[in-house]
Coordinates of C-alpha atoms and ligand atoms in Angstrom, one line a residue:
M1 CA 2.6 -7.3 15.4
F2 CA 4.6 -6.7 12.0
A3 CA 7.1 -5.1 13.4
G4 CA 10.2 -6.8 11.2
L5 CA 7.8 -5.2 8.6
R6 CA 7.4 -2.3 9.8
E7 CA 11.0 -1.5 11.0
K8 CA 12.3 -2.1 7.2
L9 CA 8.8 -0.2 5.6
Q10 CA 9.5 2.4 7.8
A11 CA 13.1 2.9 6.1
A12 CA 11.8 1.9 3.0
R13 CA 10.2 5.6 3.7
D14 CA 13.5 7.3 4.4
R15 CA 15.1 6.4 1.9
L16 CA 12.5 6.7 -1.0
G17 CA 12.6 9.7 1.2
S18 CA 16.3 10.8 0.7
S19 CA 16.1 10.2 -3.0
L20 CA 13.1 12.5 -3.7
Q21 CA 15.4 14.9 -0.9
A22 CA 18.0 14.7 -3.6
A23 CA 16.0 14.5 -6.9
A24 CA 14.9 17.7 -5.2
A25 CA 17.7 20.2 -4.3
S26 CA 19.1 19.0 -7.4
Q27 CA 15.8 20.2 -9.3
E28 CA 17.0 23.8 -7.2
P29 CA 18.3 27.2 -8.9
E30 CA 21.4 27.4 -8.0
G31 CA 21.6 28.4 -4.1
Q32 CA 18.3 27.4 -3.1
A33 CA 18.6 23.2 -2.2
A34 CA 21.6 24.7 0.2
Q35 CA 19.2 27.3 2.2
Q36 CA 16.2 24.9 1.5
A37 CA 18.8 22.0 3.6
A38 CA 19.0 24.6 6.1
A39 CA 15.6 26.1 7.1
P40 CA 13.2 24.2 5.4
G41 CA 10.5 26.8 7.2
P42 CA 7.1 27.3 7.1
V43 CA 4.6 26.8 4.1
Q44 CA 4.7 29.5 1.7
E45 CA 1.6 30.5 -0.4
D46 CA 1.9 29.9 -4.3
R47 CA 3.8 33.6 -5.4
P48 CA 4.1 33.7 -8.6
D49 CA 7.6 34.9 -8.1
E50 CA 8.8 31.6 -8.8
G51 CA 12.2 30.0 -7.6
R52 CA 13.1 33.1 -5.3
P53 CA 15.8 31.5 -2.1
A54 CA 13.7 30.9 0.3
P55 CA 13.6 32.4 3.4
A56 CA 16.1 32.1 5.8
S57 CA 13.5 31.6 8.9
A58 CA 14.1 31.9 11.5
S59 CA 12.4 28.6 12.2
T60 CA 15.5 27.2 11.9
G61 CA 16.6 23.7 13.9
F62 CA 13.4 23.7 15.0
V63 CA 13.0 20.5 12.5
D64 CA 15.4 18.5 13.5
K65 CA 14.3 16.1 11.1
V66 CA 15.0 18.1 7.9
R67 CA 12.3 18.1 5.1
V68 CA 13.1 19.3 1.7
L69 CA 9.4 21.3 0.4
I70 CA 7.7 20.6 -2.5
R71 CA 7.4 24.8 -2.9
D72 CA 5.6 26.6 -5.5
R73 CA 6.6 24.7 -8.2
E74 CA 7.5 21.8 -10.0
L75 CA 8.4 19.3 -8.4
I76 CA 9.9 16.5 -11.3
V77 CA 10.7 12.8 -10.2
S78 CA 12.1 10.9 -13.0
E79 CA 12.3 6.6 -12.8
R80 CA 15.7 6.6 -12.1
D81 CA 15.7 8.8 -8.9
V82 CA 13.9 5.9 -7.2
A83 CA 15.6 3.1 -9.3
D84 CA 18.2 2.6 -6.3
A85 CA 15.2 2.9 -3.9
L86 CA 12.7 0.9 -5.1
S87 CA 15.0 -2.4 -5.9
E88 CA 16.1 -2.2 -2.4
L89 CA 11.9 -2.3 -1.1
E90 CA 11.4 -4.7 -3.8
M91 CA 13.9 -7.4 -2.1
T92 CA 12.6 -6.0 1.4
L93 CA 9.9 -7.3 0.4
L94 CA 10.9 -10.6 -0.7
E95 CA 12.6 -11.3 2.7
S96 CA 9.6 -10.2 4.7
D97 CA 7.1 -12.7 2.9
V98 CA 5.4 -10.9 0.7
A99 CA 4.5 -13.0 -2.6
L100 CA 6.4 -11.9 -5.7
P101 CA 2.3 -10.6 -8.0
A102 CA 2.2 -8.5 -4.2
T103 CA 4.7 -7.9 -4.1
D104 CA 5.4 -6.6 -8.0
A105 CA 2.0 -4.8 -7.0
I106 CA 3.3 -2.9 -4.1
I107 CA 6.7 -1.7 -6.1
A108 CA 4.9 -0.6 -9.5
G109 CA 2.3 1.7 -7.4
V110 CA 5.0 2.8 -5.4
R111 CA 6.2 3.6 -9.0
K112 CA 3.6 5.2 -10.3
N113 CA 2.3 7.3 -7.6
L114 CA 5.4 8.3 -7.2
V115 CA 7.6 9.1 -11.1
G116 CA 6.0 12.2 -12.4
K117 CA 5.7 15.6 -12.0
H118 CA 4.4 17.0 -8.4
R119 CA 2.7 20.4 -7.1
K120 CA 1.7 20.8 -3.9
I121 CA 2.1 23.6 -1.7
G122 CA 3.6 23.0 0.9
E123 CA 3.9 19.4 0.4
S124 CA 6.9 17.1 2.3
V125 CA 8.6 15.0 0.1
D126 CA 8.2 12.6 3.4
A127 CA 4.2 13.1 2.7
L128 CA 4.6 12.5 -0.5
V129 CA 7.1 9.1 -0.5
L130 CA 4.1 8.5 2.5
G131 CA 1.0 8.9 0.4
A132 CA 2.5 6.6 -2.3
L133 CA 3.2 3.7 -0.2
K134 CA -0.1 3.9 1.7
S135 CA -2.0 3.6 -1.8
A136 CA -0.1 1.1 -2.6
L137 CA 0.0 -0.6 -0.1
L138 CA -4.2 -0.1 0.2
E139 CA -4.7 -1.3 -3.1
V140 CA -2.8 -4.5 -3.0
L141 CA -4.9 -5.3 0.9
G142 CA -8.3 -4.9 -0.3
S143 CA -11.1 -4.3 1.7
G144 CA -11.5 -6.8 4.5
F145 CA -14.8 -8.2 4.9
D146 CA -17.3 -6.6 7.4
L147 CA -18.4 -10.0 9.6
G148 CA -21.0 -7.9 11.4
G149 CA -22.5 -5.9 8.4
Y150 CA -23.1 -9.7 6.2
I151 CA -24.5 -11.2 9.4
R152 CA -27.1 -8.5 9.7
T153 CA -27.8 -8.0 5.1
H154 CA -28.2 -12.3 4.8
D155 CA -30.9 -14.4 5.3
R156 CA -31.0 -16.2 9.1
P157 CA -29.1 -18.9 9.4
V158 CA -26.0 -17.9 8.0
K159 CA -23.5 -20.1 7.9
I160 CA -20.0 -20.7 8.6
L161 CA -17.9 -23.5 7.7
F162 CA -14.4 -23.2 8.7
T163 CA -11.6 -25.2 7.4
G164 CA -8.0 -25.3 6.5
V165 CA -4.8 -27.3 7.5
N166 CA -3.7 -29.2 11.1
G167 CA -2.6 -26.9 14.2
T168 CA -3.2 -23.3 12.9
G169 CA -6.1 -22.2 15.1
K170 CA -9.5 -23.2 12.9
T171 CA -11.1 -24.3 16.9
T172 CA -9.7 -21.4 18.5
T173 CA -10.5 -19.0 15.8
V174 CA -14.7 -20.7 15.7
A175 CA -14.4 -19.9 19.2
K176 CA -12.8 -16.7 19.2
I177 CA -15.3 -15.5 16.1
G178 CA -18.8 -16.7 18.9
A179 CA -17.3 -14.5 21.1
Y180 CA -17.0 -11.4 19.1
L181 CA -20.7 -11.8 17.3
K182 CA -21.6 -12.2 20.7
G183 CA -20.3 -9.1 22.3
Q184 CA -22.2 -7.5 18.8
G185 CA -25.6 -8.6 20.0
F186 CA -26.0 -12.2 17.7
T187 CA -26.8 -15.8 18.0
V188 CA -24.7 -18.6 17.9
V189 CA -24.6 -22.1 17.8
I190 CA -21.4 -24.0 17.1
G191 CA -21.9 -27.3 15.9
A192 CA -18.8 -29.7 16.6
G193 CA -17.5 -30.8 13.2
D194 CA -14.7 -32.7 13.6
T195 CA -14.9 -35.9 14.8
Y196 CA -11.4 -37.2 13.5
R197 CA -9.1 -36.1 16.3
A198 CA -9.5 -37.4 19.6
G199 CA -10.2 -34.8 22.3
A200 CA -10.9 -32.3 19.1
I201 CA -15.2 -32.6 20.5
E202 CA -14.0 -31.7 24.1
Q203 CA -11.8 -29.0 23.3
I204 CA -14.5 -27.1 21.2
G205 CA -17.2 -28.2 23.6
V206 CA -14.6 -26.4 26.6
H207 CA -14.8 -23.4 24.9
A208 CA -18.4 -23.4 24.3
G209 CA -18.9 -23.8 27.7
R210 CA -17.4 -20.8 29.0
L211 CA -18.9 -18.6 26.0
G212 CA -22.5 -19.6 27.2
I213 CA -22.0 -20.8 23.2
K214 CA -24.6 -23.9 22.8
V215 CA -22.5 -26.7 21.1
I216 CA -24.3 -29.3 18.5
Q217 CA -21.9 -32.6 18.8
H218 CA -22.4 -36.0 17.6
Q219 CA -19.8 -38.4 19.1
E220 CA -16.1 -39.2 17.7
G221 CA -16.1 -41.0 14.6
A222 CA -19.5 -39.9 13.7
D223 CA -20.0 -37.8 10.0
P224 CA -19.6 -34.5 9.8
S225 CA -21.1 -33.4 7.5
A226 CA -24.3 -35.0 9.5
V227 CA -23.6 -33.2 13.1
L228 CA -23.6 -30.2 10.6
F229 CA -26.3 -30.3 9.5
D230 CA -28.2 -31.1 12.8
T231 CA -26.5 -27.8 14.0
V232 CA -27.9 -25.8 11.4
Q233 CA -31.5 -27.7 11.7
Y234 CA -30.7 -26.8 15.7
A235 CA -30.3 -22.5 14.3
S236 CA -33.2 -22.8 12.2
S237 CA -35.8 -24.2 14.3
H238 CA -34.3 -21.5 17.3
K239 CA -34.0 -18.5 15.2
I240 CA -30.2 -18.9 15.6
D241 CA -28.3 -15.5 14.0
V242 CA -24.8 -17.9 13.1
V243 CA -24.5 -20.8 12.9
L244 CA -19.8 -22.0 13.5
A245 CA -18.8 -25.0 11.7
D246 CA -15.6 -26.2 13.0
T247 CA -14.1 -28.8 10.6
A248 CA -10.8 -31.3 11.2
G249 CA -7.1 -29.9 10.0
R250 CA -6.9 -31.5 6.5
F251 CA -4.4 -30.7 3.6
H252 CA -6.1 -30.2 -0.2
T253 CA -3.8 -33.2 -1.4
K254 CA -5.8 -35.5 1.4
A255 CA -8.7 -36.5 -1.7
N256 CA -11.5 -38.7 0.4
L257 CA -10.9 -35.8 3.4
M258 CA -10.9 -32.7 0.6
N259 CA -14.5 -35.1 -0.6
Q260 CA -15.6 -35.4 3.0
L261 CA -14.9 -31.4 2.9
D262 CA -17.0 -31.5 -0.2
K263 CA -19.9 -33.7 1.3
I264 CA -20.5 -31.0 3.7
K265 CA -20.1 -28.3 2.0
R266 CA -23.2 -30.3 -0.5
V267 CA -25.3 -30.8 2.8
M268 CA -25.4 -28.2 5.1
K269 CA -24.8 -25.1 2.3
P270 CA -22.3 -23.0 3.9
D271 CA -22.5 -19.1 3.4
L272 CA -19.7 -18.4 4.3
I273 CA -15.8 -20.9 3.5
V274 CA -13.2 -19.1 6.1
Y275 CA -10.0 -20.0 5.3
V276 CA -7.9 -20.5 9.0
D277 CA -4.7 -20.4 8.3
E278 CA -1.7 -19.0 10.3
A279 CA 0.5 -15.7 9.7
V280 CA 4.0 -17.2 10.9
A281 CA 3.8 -19.6 8.1
G282 CA 3.9 -17.1 5.9
N283 CA 4.5 -18.2 2.2
D284 CA 2.9 -21.2 2.9
A285 CA -0.1 -19.7 4.1
V286 CA -0.7 -17.9 1.3
T287 CA 0.6 -21.6 -1.0
R288 CA -2.1 -23.5 1.6
A289 CA -4.7 -20.5 1.6
S290 CA -4.7 -20.7 -2.8
E291 CA -5.2 -24.4 -2.4
F292 CA -8.1 -24.6 -1.0
N293 CA -9.4 -21.8 -2.4
R294 CA -9.3 -23.9 -5.9
T295 CA -10.0 -26.9 -4.8
I296 CA -12.7 -26.0 -1.9
G297 CA -13.4 -22.1 -2.2
A298 CA -13.1 -19.9 0.5
D299 CA -14.8 -16.7 0.7
A300 CA -12.3 -14.3 3.5
V301 CA -9.8 -16.1 5.0
V302 CA -8.4 -15.7 9.1
L303 CA -4.7 -15.2 9.9
T304 CA -4.1 -16.6 13.0
K305 CA -1.3 -16.1 15.6
A306 CA -0.2 -12.8 14.1
D307 CA 1.1 -12.0 17.5
M308 CA 4.5 -14.4 16.3
D309 CA 5.1 -13.0 13.0
S310 CA 7.7 -10.3 12.6
R311 CA 7.5 -10.6 8.9
G312 CA 3.8 -9.6 7.0
G313 CA 4.2 -11.1 4.4
A314 CA 1.2 -13.6 4.9
A315 CA -1.5 -11.2 5.8
I316 CA 0.1 -8.2 3.1
S317 CA -0.3 -11.0 0.6
I318 CA -3.2 -13.5 1.5
A319 CA -5.6 -10.8 -0.2
H320 CA -3.9 -10.7 -2.7
T321 CA -2.9 -13.7 -4.1
I322 CA -6.7 -15.8 -4.0
G323 CA -8.3 -13.1 -4.4
K324 CA -10.4 -13.0 -1.4
P325 CA -10.0 -11.1 2.3
L326 CA -8.4 -11.1 5.0
M327 CA -11.4 -10.5 7.9
F328 CA -10.5 -11.6 11.2
I329 CA -6.3 -11.8 12.2
G330 CA -5.8 -13.6 15.4
T331 CA -3.5 -12.2 18.0
G332 CA -2.8 -14.5 20.7
Q333 CA -5.2 -17.7 23.3
A334 CA -7.6 -15.3 24.6
Y335 CA -10.6 -14.9 23.1
T336 CA -10.4 -11.1 22.6
D337 CA -7.1 -11.8 20.6
I338 CA -8.8 -11.0 16.8
I339 CA -9.3 -7.9 14.9
P340 CA -11.4 -7.7 12.4
F341 CA -9.0 -7.0 9.6
E342 CA -8.7 -2.7 8.8
P343 CA -6.1 -2.8 6.0
A344 CA -6.1 1.3 6.0
K345 CA -5.5 0.6 10.1
V346 CA -2.9 -1.7 9.5
V347 CA -1.4 0.1 7.3
D348 CA -0.8 3.8 8.7
E349 CA 0.6 0.7 11.8
L350 CA 2.9 -0.1 9.0
L351 CA 4.1 2.6 9.0
E352 CA 3.6 5.2 10.7
G353 CA 3.3 3.8 13.8
G354 CA 6.2 2.7 16.8
A355 CA 8.0 0.1 18.4
Ligands
GTP401 N1 -0.3 -17.2 19.7 C1 -1.4 -17.6 18.7 N2 -2.2 -18.7 19.4 C2 -2.6 -19.2 18.9 C3 -3.6 -18.6 17.6 N3 -5.4 -19.6 17.3 C4 -5.0 -19.8 18.1 N4 -3.2 -20.2 18.9 C5 -3.1 -22.0 19.5 O1 -3.1 -22.5 18.0 C6 -3.0 -23.8 18.8 C7 -3.7 -24.9 18.1 O2 -5.2 -24.7 18.2 P1 -6.1 -24.7 18.0 O3 -7.3 -23.6 17.6 O4 -6.9 -26.2 18.3 O5 -6.3 -25.2 16.1 P2 -6.9 -26.3 14.9 O6 -6.8 -25.3 14.5 O7 -8.3 -26.0 15.7 O8 -5.9 -27.7 14.7 P3 -7.3 -29.3 14.5 O9 -8.1 -29.6 14.4 O10 -5.8 -29.7 15.3 O11 -6.3 -28.7 12.9 C8 -3.4 -23.6 20.2 O12 -1.8 -23.6 21.2 C9 -4.1 -22.3 20.3 O13 -4.3 -21.9 21.1 C10 -3.4 -16.7 17.8 O14 -3.8 -16.3 17.5 N5 -2.4 -16.3 18.5
MG402 MG1 -9.8 -28.0 15.6

């Protein structure tokens, strides 16, 4: 997942690290930089003999990647020290389809975290860079969305309406989330709200049958509002925890279809509107999410097909751009191929994960 972005961010981490090492070396008293570069040695205690040369430690060769340590004095990083590395990072993010406002926010965050004075005994510049990148990315990624927690703290049935453009994975996501919630001990009913596309009712019926989830359906061509109204009624009378409402794919530019969605909204009164798009669509997914959020509203986002997305730009930008959390990521075609979006995990994986 997002392998291309991971590789580029790890290269950016190294590049920023080298810039800071150079800055640190230039601030060392004569001769100290060379010795530190040769033998970083163990962490030193804060001692009054500032500026003493680092000991020629017996641990030479024990660290293969040479790292300058910020020892018992300050490292002062200027804007100039990181300017080139930051503009390379900016290009990297834009090339990875990270939206411009999100890119700007990440660069500003890294700059804020790096430029200035640092005085952490024994911290390597790499740890400093890693911390700066992590907190900048986390700020942009937002908080995620704990669906189980939401359901537990709201009146039942919790009604969730899924929207989005054609073919992005709405129906599959409804099935996957149904399986996920069942696994968490909730009861679920699905409303077959796509009465428009031929085969759509059968498709959701097959998923629901395999998963042992009740599905409420009408005939092809029926009013989807009526189907979803019935689904909510069923859930209320059977004390079902969650209603998952599938809908037909539509573009926000199709006024009649958006009016239909508006009617669905008025009739079923969803607690959550979830916008589904595919991670592989990159910036297009972010733009479409903004439009849906503006026209019909969105409370959270699911990005599907992350297994096919190397660039990762949509996943990085979508929450920051539309101001709504990314809730799940779809990672394949199986029912279990869905993971709650946990920003801290994603950031660790991007900055520290292996190939
Ligand atoms: N690789 C991969 N494929 C996915 C994922 N999610 C959905 N798909 C596939 O994407 C295709 C379209 O999925 P659907 O769930 O039918 O999409 P939809 O948005 O409901 O489509 P419409 O109802 O026609 O608008 C199917 O072949 C799914 O198996 C995912 O996370 N990864
Ligand atoms: Mg569908």
